Amino acid sequence: MTITEKILAAHAGKKQVEPGELINARVDLVLGNDITAPVAIREFEKIGVKDVFDRDRIALVPDHFTPNKDIKSAEQSKILRDFAKEHDLPHYYEVGRLGIEHCLLPEQGLVGPGDLVIGADSHTCTYGALGAFSTGVGSTDLAAAMALGETWLKVPESLKFEFEGELGPWVGGKDLILHTIGEIGVDGALYRAMEFTGSAIEGLSMDGRLSMCNMAIEAGGKSGIIAPDGITRGYVEGRCRRPYKFYASDAEAKYEKVYSYDVSRLEPQVAFPHLPENSRPLSGVGNVEIDQVVIGSCTNGRMEDLREAAKVLKGKKVHKNVRLIILPGTPEISLQAMQEGLFQIFVEAGGAVSTPTCGPCLGGHMGILAAGERCVATTNRNFVGRMGHPESEVYLSNPAVAAASAILGRIAGPGEVE
Amino acid sequence: MKLSGKVWKFGADVDTDAIIPARYLNTSDPQELAGHCMEDADPSFPARVRPGDIIVAGKNFGCGSSREHAPMAIKAAGVSCVIAGTFARIFYRNAFNIGLPIFESPEAAAEINEGDEVEVDAVSGLITDHTTGKTYRAAPVPPFMQQIIAAGGLIPYVAEKVRKDV
């Protein structure tokens, strides 16, 4: 079996599962945010159970429109707050303590290797980086899981992606996944589990792995997963609050398809509007002038991302035509970045540093684009109108490219600012 | 059950931001959401869509976010069903969970035109384009999804299960 099949079998109480099989699986953690949880709570109330299945296994993170941008969004957040109080949920996160959900939950040790997690947020697939099966669902599925502690799942076929070679400078997990989506398309992994393997993955930090698995959904994937190893152990030891288990695919595991890439010469990637599959190597970008740069999000709002951006921005100034917005993923990341002097670098360069929020990534607030404006963002989607006006444009990149672009006022690589 | 109406045709990879832009997600009221349904793809849609109308689109309909507000907005706008080449995974689940009928047929998605009068037999999956006279057969709905539909959505299905367990 594949690692995905093993985790699913274990949570369905079975020795073995096959792709296509429908299972009822026990969930280790469920999560919702200020957009999806209000609907889930409304539906939960209709089921006719008094209590949630396990108050320790529900995470509510109001991260999208917070600190609340208007009265309506405040009313939505209040639904989560009231529900968390009523059910005495320990993993409700209030402004000041909350982070972007997919940065926060791994950091706080709420998810671990071998877990089965569903979340009413499409980027729940992020936790595959820890060797967990983790997938996005809608609000109604969240409601049912909050009541039952289980969910129905179809065992997916697995696609194996082998990345061989040593990554060049300024090339990381974001570039690997943008390149992959460019190769297979935004529905290239529809309904499938994407298993990332190879020497380039073994050498990838946990932050880089989280960026990669985060965007499995942008290829239509049900989940992304990386087999746990020493890097995983280093990350979860002393952090994970529950016992965890390392799974690995068998040598004879069956894959629907195997993709092999030599990534030793891979350049930083930039995805052009309006689909993540429109990725190009940096050298093929041409002259694209920009108005805004956003560094952050559940894709690239972690320590390593901020360090990379700071390395490029240190002692430099943001271009006069550009607004640079930096969104650290969690309060812990903010503190660490402050201690390391990164905030000073950002502010001295002329960047704006925000409290953790999804904010502009989904066109919510904190950096919305006007018609005709262009933004380089380390986020995950560049759909029409994603960050504001339907006639604005979003280009996806890694943090180093975003930082260099902020300095030069056009899409550029860090090599050009040195 | 027969679903019939005029077709609104969209292309491939219609994402959830096109179906309901995130700037309107500070509410979860279905009627309010319906007022902005598909507006970034076709600004005239919310005002001109009529009860029973059918959305026909290419592959990977509903890709992107997990927001259930997307099928909710389509349903509240009065759209009777969506026919697409394929559906993105989370949208597929969400549509069944909230009782929005959806049908997969790459042929129908390719050939049916904007403005055609189309009828769908929700049980058999037979799609008839009355404008062209052509018929199509949608991919069969998996048995488990049929149970959810029969129960009236996932919540009634789960509520029934909870009642039986007590």
Coordinates of C-alpha atoms in Angstrom, one line a residue:
Chain A
M1 CA 0.0 0.0 0.0
T2 CA 1.0 3.7 -0.4
I3 CA 1.4 5.8 2.7
T4 CA -2.0 7.4 2.0
E5 CA -3.7 4.0 1.8
K6 CA -2.0 2.9 5.1
I7 CA -3.2 6.0 7.0
L8 CA -6.7 5.7 5.6
A9 CA -6.9 2.0 6.4
A10 CA -5.7 2.6 10.0
H11 CA -8.4 5.2 10.5
A12 CA -11.1 3.0 9.0
G13 CA -10.2 0.1 11.2
K14 CA -9.1 -2.0 8.3
K15 CA -6.0 -4.0 7.4
Q16 CA -6.1 -2.9 3.8
V17 CA -7.9 -0.4 1.5
E18 CA -8.0 -0.1 -2.3
P19 CA -8.3 3.0 -4.4
G20 CA -11.9 3.7 -5.2
E21 CA -13.1 2.1 -1.9
L22 CA -15.5 4.2 0.2
I23 CA -14.6 4.3 3.9
N24 CA -15.8 5.8 7.1
A25 CA -12.7 7.1 8.7
R26 CA -12.0 8.4 12.2
V27 CA -10.7 11.9 12.2
D28 CA -7.8 13.1 14.5
L29 CA -8.6 16.8 14.1
V30 CA -11.1 18.9 12.3
L31 CA -10.8 22.6 11.6
G32 CA -12.8 25.6 10.4
N33 CA -12.2 29.3 9.9
D34 CA -14.3 32.5 10.1
I35 CA -15.7 31.9 6.6
T36 CA -16.5 28.2 6.7
A37 CA -17.2 27.5 10.4
P38 CA -20.3 29.8 10.7
V39 CA -22.1 27.7 8.1
A40 CA -20.8 24.5 9.8
I41 CA -22.0 25.6 13.2
R42 CA -25.5 26.4 11.7
E43 CA -25.6 22.9 10.2
F44 CA -24.2 21.2 13.3
E45 CA -27.1 22.6 15.3
K46 CA -29.5 20.8 13.0
I47 CA -28.0 17.3 13.6
G48 CA -29.6 16.9 17.0
V49 CA -26.5 16.1 19.1
K50 CA -25.8 18.1 22.2
D51 CA -22.0 18.0 22.2
V52 CA -19.1 17.9 19.8
F53 CA -17.5 14.5 19.4
D54 CA -14.3 15.6 21.2
R55 CA -13.6 19.1 22.3
D56 CA -9.8 18.6 22.0
R57 CA -10.0 17.7 18.4
I58 CA -11.7 20.7 17.0
A59 CA -9.7 23.8 15.9
L60 CA -11.5 27.0 15.1
V61 CA -9.2 29.7 13.6
P62 CA -10.9 33.0 12.5
D63 CA -8.0 34.0 10.3
H64 CA -9.6 35.2 7.0
F65 CA -11.2 38.6 7.7
T66 CA -9.5 39.2 11.1
P67 CA -8.9 41.5 12.8
N68 CA -12.5 41.9 11.6
K69 CA -12.7 44.3 8.7
D70 CA -16.4 45.2 9.0
I71 CA -19.6 44.6 10.9
K72 CA -20.6 41.6 8.9
S73 CA -17.3 39.8 9.2
A74 CA -17.3 40.6 13.0
E75 CA -20.7 38.9 13.2
Q76 CA -19.3 35.8 11.5
S77 CA -16.4 35.6 13.9
K78 CA -18.7 36.0 16.8
I79 CA -20.5 32.8 15.8
L80 CA -17.2 30.9 16.2
R81 CA -16.4 32.7 19.5
D82 CA -19.8 31.9 21.0
F83 CA -19.7 28.3 19.8
A84 CA -16.2 27.8 21.3
K85 CA -17.4 29.2 24.6
E86 CA -20.5 27.1 24.7
H87 CA -18.6 23.9 24.0
D88 CA -15.5 25.0 25.9
L89 CA -13.2 24.4 23.0
P90 CA -9.5 24.7 23.9
H91 CA -8.4 25.2 20.3
Y92 CA -10.3 28.4 19.5
Y93 CA -7.8 31.1 18.7
E94 CA -8.5 34.8 19.3
V95 CA -7.0 37.8 17.6
G96 CA -3.5 38.3 19.0
R97 CA -3.1 34.6 19.6
L98 CA -4.3 33.4 16.2
G99 CA -2.2 32.7 13.2
I100 CA -3.0 31.6 9.6
E101 CA -4.5 28.2 10.3
H102 CA -2.1 26.2 8.2
C103 CA 0.9 27.9 9.8
L104 CA -0.5 27.8 13.3
L105 CA -1.8 24.2 13.7
P106 CA 1.5 22.4 12.8
E107 CA 3.5 24.9 14.8
Q108 CA 1.3 24.4 17.9
G109 CA 1.6 20.6 17.5
L110 CA -2.1 20.0 16.8
V111 CA -1.3 17.8 13.8
G112 CA 1.3 15.1 13.5
P113 CA 2.6 12.3 11.3
G114 CA 0.0 9.6 10.6
D115 CA -2.9 11.8 11.5
L116 CA -6.1 12.0 9.5
V117 CA -7.3 15.6 9.3
I118 CA -10.2 17.2 7.5
G119 CA -10.6 21.0 7.4
A120 CA -13.2 23.3 6.0
D121 CA -10.5 25.1 4.1
S122 CA -9.1 23.9 0.8
H123 CA -5.5 24.3 1.9
T124 CA -5.9 21.8 4.7
C125 CA -3.8 19.6 2.4
T126 CA -0.7 21.4 3.9
Y127 CA -0.3 18.9 6.7
G128 CA 0.7 16.2 4.3
A129 CA 4.2 17.7 4.8
L130 CA 4.2 16.0 8.2
G131 CA 3.3 12.6 6.8
A132 CA -0.4 13.0 7.6
F133 CA -3.5 12.4 5.4
S134 CA -5.1 15.8 5.3
T135 CA -7.8 17.2 3.0
G136 CA -10.1 20.1 2.5
V137 CA -13.9 19.7 2.8
G138 CA -16.9 22.1 2.9
S139 CA -18.8 23.4 5.9
T140 CA -21.4 20.6 5.9
D141 CA -18.7 17.9 6.0
L142 CA -17.1 19.8 8.9
A143 CA -20.5 19.9 10.7
A144 CA -21.0 16.1 10.3
A145 CA -17.4 15.4 11.5
M146 CA -17.8 17.7 14.5
A147 CA -20.8 15.6 15.5
L148 CA -19.6 12.1 14.6
G149 CA -15.8 12.2 14.8
E150 CA -15.7 10.5 11.5
T151 CA -16.1 11.3 7.8
W152 CA -16.7 9.4 4.6
L153 CA -13.8 9.3 2.1
K154 CA -13.1 7.7 -1.2
V155 CA -9.6 6.1 -1.1
P156 CA -7.8 8.1 -3.8
E157 CA -5.5 6.8 -6.5
S158 CA -1.9 8.0 -5.8
L159 CA 0.3 9.8 -8.1
K160 CA 4.0 9.7 -7.3
F161 CA 6.3 12.6 -8.1
E162 CA 10.0 12.0 -7.9
F163 CA 12.2 15.1 -7.7
E164 CA 15.9 14.3 -8.2
G165 CA 18.9 16.6 -7.9
E166 CA 20.1 19.4 -5.7
L167 CA 18.1 22.6 -5.8
G168 CA 19.9 25.7 -6.9
P169 CA 20.1 29.0 -4.9
W170 CA 16.8 30.7 -4.3
V171 CA 14.8 27.6 -5.4
G172 CA 12.6 25.9 -2.9
G173 CA 9.3 24.0 -2.3
K174 CA 7.2 26.8 -3.8
D175 CA 9.1 26.5 -7.1
L176 CA 8.9 22.7 -7.1
I177 CA 5.1 22.8 -6.7
L178 CA 4.6 25.7 -9.2
H179 CA 6.7 23.7 -11.7
T180 CA 4.7 20.6 -11.0
I181 CA 1.3 22.3 -11.4
G182 CA 2.6 23.9 -14.7
E183 CA 3.5 20.4 -15.9
I184 CA 0.2 18.6 -15.0
G185 CA -2.3 21.5 -15.0
V186 CA -4.8 22.7 -12.4
D187 CA -6.8 19.4 -12.7
G188 CA -3.8 17.2 -13.3
A189 CA -4.2 15.5 -9.9
L190 CA -8.0 15.7 -9.7
Y191 CA -9.2 13.5 -6.8
R192 CA -5.7 12.0 -6.5
A193 CA -3.2 11.9 -3.6
M194 CA 0.1 13.5 -4.7
E195 CA 3.1 11.8 -3.1
F196 CA 6.3 13.8 -3.2
T197 CA 9.6 11.9 -3.1
G198 CA 13.2 12.0 -4.3
S199 CA 16.5 13.5 -3.2
A200 CA 15.3 17.1 -3.6
I201 CA 12.4 16.4 -1.2
E202 CA 14.7 14.6 1.3
G203 CA 16.9 17.8 1.3
L204 CA 13.9 20.1 1.7
S205 CA 13.2 21.9 5.1
M206 CA 9.9 21.4 6.8
D207 CA 8.9 25.0 5.8
G208 CA 9.6 24.1 2.2
R209 CA 7.6 20.9 2.5
L210 CA 4.6 22.7 4.0
S211 CA 4.7 25.2 1.0
M212 CA 4.6 22.3 -1.4
C213 CA 1.9 20.2 0.1
N214 CA -0.1 23.4 0.6
M215 CA -0.6 23.8 -3.1
A216 CA -1.6 20.2 -3.9
I217 CA -5.2 21.5 -4.2
E218 CA -4.0 23.8 -7.0
A219 CA -3.5 20.7 -9.1
G220 CA -6.9 19.5 -8.1
G221 CA -5.3 17.0 -5.6
K222 CA -7.2 15.5 -2.7
S223 CA -4.0 15.6 -0.7
G224 CA -0.3 16.0 -0.9
I225 CA 2.0 13.9 1.2
I226 CA 5.7 13.5 2.0
A227 CA 6.9 10.4 3.9
P228 CA 8.2 11.4 7.4
D229 CA 11.9 11.3 7.9
G230 CA 14.6 12.8 10.1
I231 CA 13.5 16.3 9.2
T232 CA 10.0 15.5 10.2
R233 CA 11.2 14.0 13.5
G234 CA 13.2 17.1 14.2
Y235 CA 10.1 19.2 13.7
V236 CA 7.5 17.2 15.6
E237 CA 9.6 16.0 18.6
G238 CA 8.7 18.0 21.6
R239 CA 6.0 19.8 19.6
C240 CA 3.3 17.3 18.8
R241 CA 0.7 17.1 21.6
R242 CA -0.6 13.6 20.6
P243 CA 1.3 10.4 19.9
Y244 CA 2.2 10.1 16.2
K245 CA 3.1 7.4 13.8
F246 CA 5.5 7.3 10.8
Y247 CA 4.1 5.6 7.8
A248 CA 5.9 4.9 4.5
S249 CA 4.8 3.5 1.1
D250 CA 5.7 -0.1 0.4
A251 CA 8.2 -0.8 -2.3
E252 CA 5.5 -2.6 -4.3
A253 CA 2.9 0.1 -3.7
K254 CA 0.7 0.9 -6.7
Y255 CA 0.6 4.3 -8.3
E256 CA -1.7 5.4 -11.1
K257 CA 1.2 7.3 -12.6
V258 CA 4.8 8.2 -11.7
Y259 CA 6.3 11.6 -12.7
S260 CA 10.1 12.1 -12.6
Y261 CA 11.7 15.5 -12.7
D262 CA 15.4 16.4 -12.7
V263 CA 15.3 19.6 -10.7
S264 CA 19.0 20.4 -10.4
R265 CA 18.6 23.2 -13.0
L266 CA 15.2 24.3 -12.0
E267 CA 14.8 28.1 -11.9
P268 CA 12.6 30.1 -9.5
Q269 CA 9.1 29.9 -11.0
V270 CA 6.5 32.6 -11.6
A271 CA 2.8 31.7 -12.2
F272 CA 1.1 34.2 -14.5
P273 CA -2.5 35.2 -14.3
H274 CA -5.1 33.7 -14.0
L275 CA -4.3 30.1 -13.1
P276 CA -1.5 28.6 -11.0
E277 CA -0.7 26.3 -14.0
N278 CA 0.7 29.3 -15.9
S279 CA 4.1 28.9 -14.4
R280 CA 7.3 29.9 -16.2
P281 CA 10.9 30.0 -15.2
L282 CA 12.1 33.4 -14.0
S283 CA 14.2 33.8 -17.2
G284 CA 11.1 33.6 -19.3
V285 CA 9.1 36.3 -17.5
G286 CA 10.1 39.4 -19.4
N287 CA 9.4 43.0 -18.2
V288 CA 6.4 42.9 -16.0
E289 CA 6.0 46.1 -13.9
I290 CA 4.2 45.8 -10.6
D291 CA 2.2 47.8 -8.1
Q292 CA 2.2 45.6 -5.0
V293 CA 4.1 42.7 -3.4
V294 CA 2.6 40.4 -0.8
I295 CA 4.8 38.1 1.2
G296 CA 3.0 35.7 3.6
S297 CA 0.0 33.4 3.6
C298 CA -0.5 29.7 4.4
T299 CA 1.9 29.0 1.5
N300 CA 4.8 31.2 2.4
G301 CA 4.3 32.9 5.7
R302 CA 6.8 30.9 7.8
M303 CA 10.2 31.7 9.3
E304 CA 12.3 30.5 6.4
D305 CA 10.2 32.5 4.0
L306 CA 10.6 35.7 6.0
R307 CA 14.3 35.1 6.4
E308 CA 14.7 34.6 2.6
A309 CA 12.8 37.8 1.9
A310 CA 14.9 39.7 4.5
K311 CA 18.1 38.5 3.0
V312 CA 17.1 40.1 -0.3
L313 CA 15.7 43.3 1.3
K314 CA 18.5 44.0 3.8
G315 CA 19.8 47.5 3.2
K316 CA 17.6 48.0 0.1
K317 CA 14.6 50.2 -0.5
V318 CA 11.2 49.2 -1.9
H319 CA 10.7 50.7 -5.4
K320 CA 8.7 54.0 -5.2
N321 CA 5.9 52.6 -7.3
V322 CA 5.5 49.5 -5.1
R323 CA 3.6 48.7 -1.9
L324 CA 5.2 45.8 0.0
I325 CA 3.0 44.0 2.5
I326 CA 4.4 41.3 4.8
L327 CA 2.1 39.0 6.7
P328 CA 3.9 36.7 9.2
G329 CA 2.0 33.4 9.6
T330 CA 1.7 33.3 13.4
P331 CA 2.4 35.3 16.6
E332 CA 5.4 33.0 17.3
I333 CA 6.7 33.7 13.8
S334 CA 6.2 37.5 14.4
L335 CA 8.2 37.3 17.7
Q336 CA 11.0 35.3 16.2
A337 CA 11.2 37.6 13.2
M338 CA 11.3 40.6 15.5
Q339 CA 14.1 39.0 17.6
E340 CA 16.1 38.2 14.5
G341 CA 15.8 41.8 13.3
L342 CA 13.8 40.9 10.2
F343 CA 11.0 43.4 11.0
Q344 CA 13.6 46.2 11.2
I345 CA 14.9 45.2 7.7
F346 CA 11.3 45.2 6.3
V347 CA 10.3 48.5 7.8
E348 CA 13.6 50.2 6.9
A349 CA 13.1 49.0 3.4
G350 CA 9.7 50.7 3.3
G351 CA 7.5 47.6 3.7
A352 CA 4.4 47.3 5.8
V353 CA 4.4 44.5 8.4
S354 CA 0.9 43.1 9.4
T355 CA -0.5 41.0 12.1
P356 CA -1.1 37.4 10.9
T357 CA -4.2 37.2 8.6
C358 CA -5.2 35.7 5.3
G359 CA -6.1 39.2 4.4
P360 CA -5.3 40.1 0.8
C361 CA -4.6 36.5 -0.4
L362 CA -8.3 36.0 -1.0
G363 CA -9.1 39.6 -1.6
G364 CA -10.4 40.0 1.9
H365 CA -8.7 43.1 3.2
M366 CA -5.2 44.6 4.0
G367 CA -4.0 45.1 0.5
I368 CA -6.8 44.9 -2.2
L369 CA -5.9 45.7 -5.8
A370 CA -7.6 48.3 -8.0
A371 CA -8.4 47.7 -11.7
G372 CA -5.3 47.3 -13.8
E373 CA -3.0 46.8 -10.8
R374 CA -0.4 44.0 -10.7
C375 CA 0.8 42.1 -7.6
V376 CA 3.6 39.6 -7.1
A377 CA 2.4 37.4 -4.2
T378 CA 3.9 34.4 -2.4
T379 CA 0.3 33.2 -2.0
N380 CA -1.3 30.2 -3.8
R381 CA -4.0 31.5 -6.2
N382 CA -4.0 34.0 -9.0
F383 CA -7.6 33.5 -10.2
V384 CA -9.5 36.5 -11.8
G385 CA -10.3 38.9 -9.0
R386 CA -8.5 36.9 -6.4
M387 CA -6.9 39.9 -4.7
G388 CA -9.4 42.5 -5.6
H389 CA -10.7 44.0 -8.8
P390 CA -11.6 41.5 -11.5
E391 CA -9.2 43.4 -13.8
S392 CA -6.2 43.2 -11.4
E393 CA -3.5 40.6 -11.8
V394 CA -1.7 38.3 -9.4
Y395 CA 1.7 36.6 -10.2
L396 CA 2.7 33.8 -7.8
S397 CA 6.3 33.3 -6.8
N398 CA 8.6 32.4 -3.9
P399 CA 9.6 34.9 -1.2
A400 CA 13.0 35.8 -2.6
V401 CA 11.6 36.6 -6.1
A402 CA 8.8 38.6 -4.4
A403 CA 11.3 40.6 -2.4
A404 CA 13.5 41.3 -5.4
S405 CA 10.5 42.4 -7.4
A406 CA 9.5 44.8 -4.6
I407 CA 12.9 46.5 -4.9
L408 CA 13.0 46.7 -8.7
G409 CA 9.4 47.5 -9.3
R410 CA 9.1 44.6 -11.8
I411 CA 9.2 40.9 -11.6
A412 CA 12.8 40.1 -10.9
G413 CA 15.1 37.5 -9.3
P414 CA 17.3 38.1 -6.2
G415 CA 20.4 37.8 -8.4
E416 CA 19.4 41.2 -10.0
V417 CA 19.5 43.2 -6.7
E418 CA 22.8 42.0 -5.3
Chain B
M1 CA -37.5 14.6 -11.1
K2 CA -37.1 16.7 -14.2
L3 CA -35.0 19.8 -14.2
S4 CA -35.3 22.2 -17.1
G5 CA -34.3 25.7 -18.1
K6 CA -32.2 28.0 -20.2
V7 CA -28.5 27.4 -20.4
W8 CA -25.7 29.7 -19.1
K9 CA -22.5 28.5 -20.7
F10 CA -19.1 29.0 -19.0
G11 CA -15.6 27.7 -19.9
A12 CA -13.1 25.4 -18.2
D13 CA -11.7 25.7 -14.7
V14 CA -14.4 28.0 -13.4
D15 CA -13.1 28.7 -9.9
T16 CA -14.9 29.4 -6.6
D17 CA -13.8 33.0 -6.7
A18 CA -15.6 33.4 -10.0
I19 CA -18.7 31.6 -8.6
I20 CA -18.8 33.8 -5.5
P21 CA -15.9 36.3 -4.9
A22 CA -14.4 36.2 -1.5
R23 CA -15.2 39.9 -1.0
Y24 CA -18.8 38.8 -0.3
L25 CA -18.0 36.0 2.1
N26 CA -18.5 38.2 5.1
T27 CA -22.0 36.8 5.1
S28 CA -23.3 33.3 4.7
D29 CA -26.9 34.3 3.9
P30 CA -27.8 32.3 0.7
Q31 CA -29.9 35.1 -0.9
E32 CA -27.3 37.7 -0.3
L33 CA -24.7 35.4 -1.9
A34 CA -27.0 34.7 -4.8
G35 CA -27.0 38.4 -5.6
H36 CA -23.3 38.2 -6.5
C37 CA -23.2 34.7 -8.0
M38 CA -20.9 34.4 -11.1
E39 CA -20.7 38.2 -11.3
D40 CA -16.9 38.3 -12.0
A41 CA -17.4 35.9 -14.9
D42 CA -20.6 37.5 -16.2
P43 CA -21.8 40.7 -14.4
S44 CA -25.3 40.3 -15.8
F45 CA -25.8 36.8 -14.3
P46 CA -27.3 37.7 -10.9
A47 CA -29.9 40.0 -12.4
R48 CA -30.8 37.9 -15.4
V49 CA -30.8 34.3 -14.1
R50 CA -34.2 32.8 -13.9
P51 CA -35.5 29.9 -11.7
G52 CA -34.7 26.6 -13.3
D53 CA -31.8 27.9 -15.5
I54 CA -28.9 25.5 -15.9
I55 CA -25.2 26.2 -15.8
V56 CA -23.1 24.3 -18.3
A57 CA -19.3 24.5 -18.0
G58 CA -16.1 22.7 -19.1
K59 CA -13.7 20.7 -17.0
N60 CA -12.8 21.2 -13.3
F61 CA -15.9 23.3 -12.4
G62 CA -15.6 24.8 -8.9
C63 CA -11.9 24.5 -8.5
G64 CA -10.2 26.5 -5.7
S65 CA -11.6 27.2 -2.3
S66 CA -13.7 24.9 -0.1
R67 CA -16.3 27.6 0.4
E68 CA -19.7 26.0 0.4
H69 CA -21.0 29.5 -0.3
A70 CA -20.3 28.6 -4.0
P71 CA -22.9 25.9 -4.5
M72 CA -25.1 27.7 -2.0
A73 CA -25.0 30.9 -4.1
I74 CA -25.8 28.9 -7.3
K75 CA -28.7 27.1 -5.6
A76 CA -30.1 30.2 -4.1
A77 CA -29.9 32.0 -7.5
G78 CA -32.5 29.5 -8.6
V79 CA -30.2 27.4 -10.8
S80 CA -31.7 23.9 -11.1
C81 CA -28.5 22.1 -11.8
V82 CA -24.9 22.3 -13.1
I83 CA -23.6 20.2 -16.0
A84 CA -19.8 20.1 -16.4
G85 CA -17.1 18.1 -18.0
T86 CA -15.7 17.3 -14.6
F87 CA -16.1 18.9 -11.1
A88 CA -13.4 19.8 -8.6
R89 CA -13.4 17.5 -5.7
I90 CA -14.5 19.7 -2.8
F91 CA -17.2 21.4 -4.9
Y92 CA -18.5 17.9 -5.9
R93 CA -18.9 16.9 -2.2
N94 CA -20.3 20.3 -1.2
A95 CA -23.0 20.2 -4.0
F96 CA -24.3 16.8 -2.9
N97 CA -24.1 17.7 0.8
I98 CA -26.3 20.8 0.3
G99 CA -28.6 19.3 -2.4
L100 CA -27.5 21.1 -5.5
P101 CA -27.9 18.6 -8.4
I102 CA -24.8 18.3 -10.6
F103 CA -24.1 16.1 -13.6
E104 CA -20.8 15.1 -15.3
S105 CA -20.8 14.8 -19.0
P106 CA -17.9 16.0 -21.1
E107 CA -19.9 15.6 -24.3
A108 CA -22.9 17.7 -23.1
A109 CA -20.5 20.3 -21.6
A110 CA -18.8 20.6 -25.0
E111 CA -21.8 20.6 -27.3
I112 CA -24.6 22.4 -25.4
N113 CA -24.7 26.1 -26.3
E114 CA -25.5 29.3 -24.4
G115 CA -29.3 29.9 -24.4
D116 CA -30.3 26.3 -25.3
E117 CA -33.4 24.9 -23.6
V118 CA -32.2 21.8 -21.7
E119 CA -33.9 19.2 -19.6
V120 CA -32.3 16.8 -17.2
D121 CA -33.8 13.7 -15.7
A122 CA -32.2 13.8 -12.3
V123 CA -32.8 10.1 -11.6
S124 CA -31.6 8.6 -14.9
G125 CA -29.0 11.3 -15.7
L126 CA -30.5 11.7 -19.2
I127 CA -29.7 15.2 -20.5
T128 CA -31.9 16.5 -23.4
D129 CA -31.0 19.6 -25.4
H130 CA -34.4 20.6 -26.8
T131 CA -32.8 23.3 -29.0
T132 CA -30.6 20.9 -30.9
G133 CA -32.5 17.7 -30.2
K134 CA -29.4 15.9 -28.9
T135 CA -29.4 13.8 -25.8
Y136 CA -26.5 12.9 -23.5
R137 CA -26.0 10.5 -20.6
A138 CA -24.4 11.9 -17.4
A139 CA -22.0 9.7 -15.4
P140 CA -23.9 7.7 -13.0
V141 CA -24.2 9.0 -9.4
P142 CA -22.3 6.7 -7.0
P143 CA -24.7 4.7 -4.7
F144 CA -23.5 6.4 -1.5
M145 CA -24.2 9.9 -3.0
Q146 CA -27.6 8.7 -4.0
Q147 CA -28.3 7.9 -0.4
I148 CA -27.3 11.4 0.6
I149 CA -29.6 12.8 -2.1
A150 CA -32.5 10.6 -1.0
A151 CA -32.0 11.8 2.6
G152 CA -32.1 15.4 1.4
G153 CA -28.5 16.2 2.0
L154 CA -25.7 15.2 4.4
I155 CA -27.1 16.8 7.5
P156 CA -30.5 14.9 7.4
Y157 CA -28.5 11.8 6.5
V158 CA -26.3 12.2 9.6
A159 CA -29.2 13.3 11.8
E160 CA -31.0 10.0 10.9
K161 CA -27.8 8.0 11.7
V162 CA -27.5 9.8 15.1
R163 CA -31.2 9.0 15.9
K164 CA -30.7 5.3 15.0
D165 CA -27.6 5.1 17.2
V166 CA -29.3 6.5 20.3

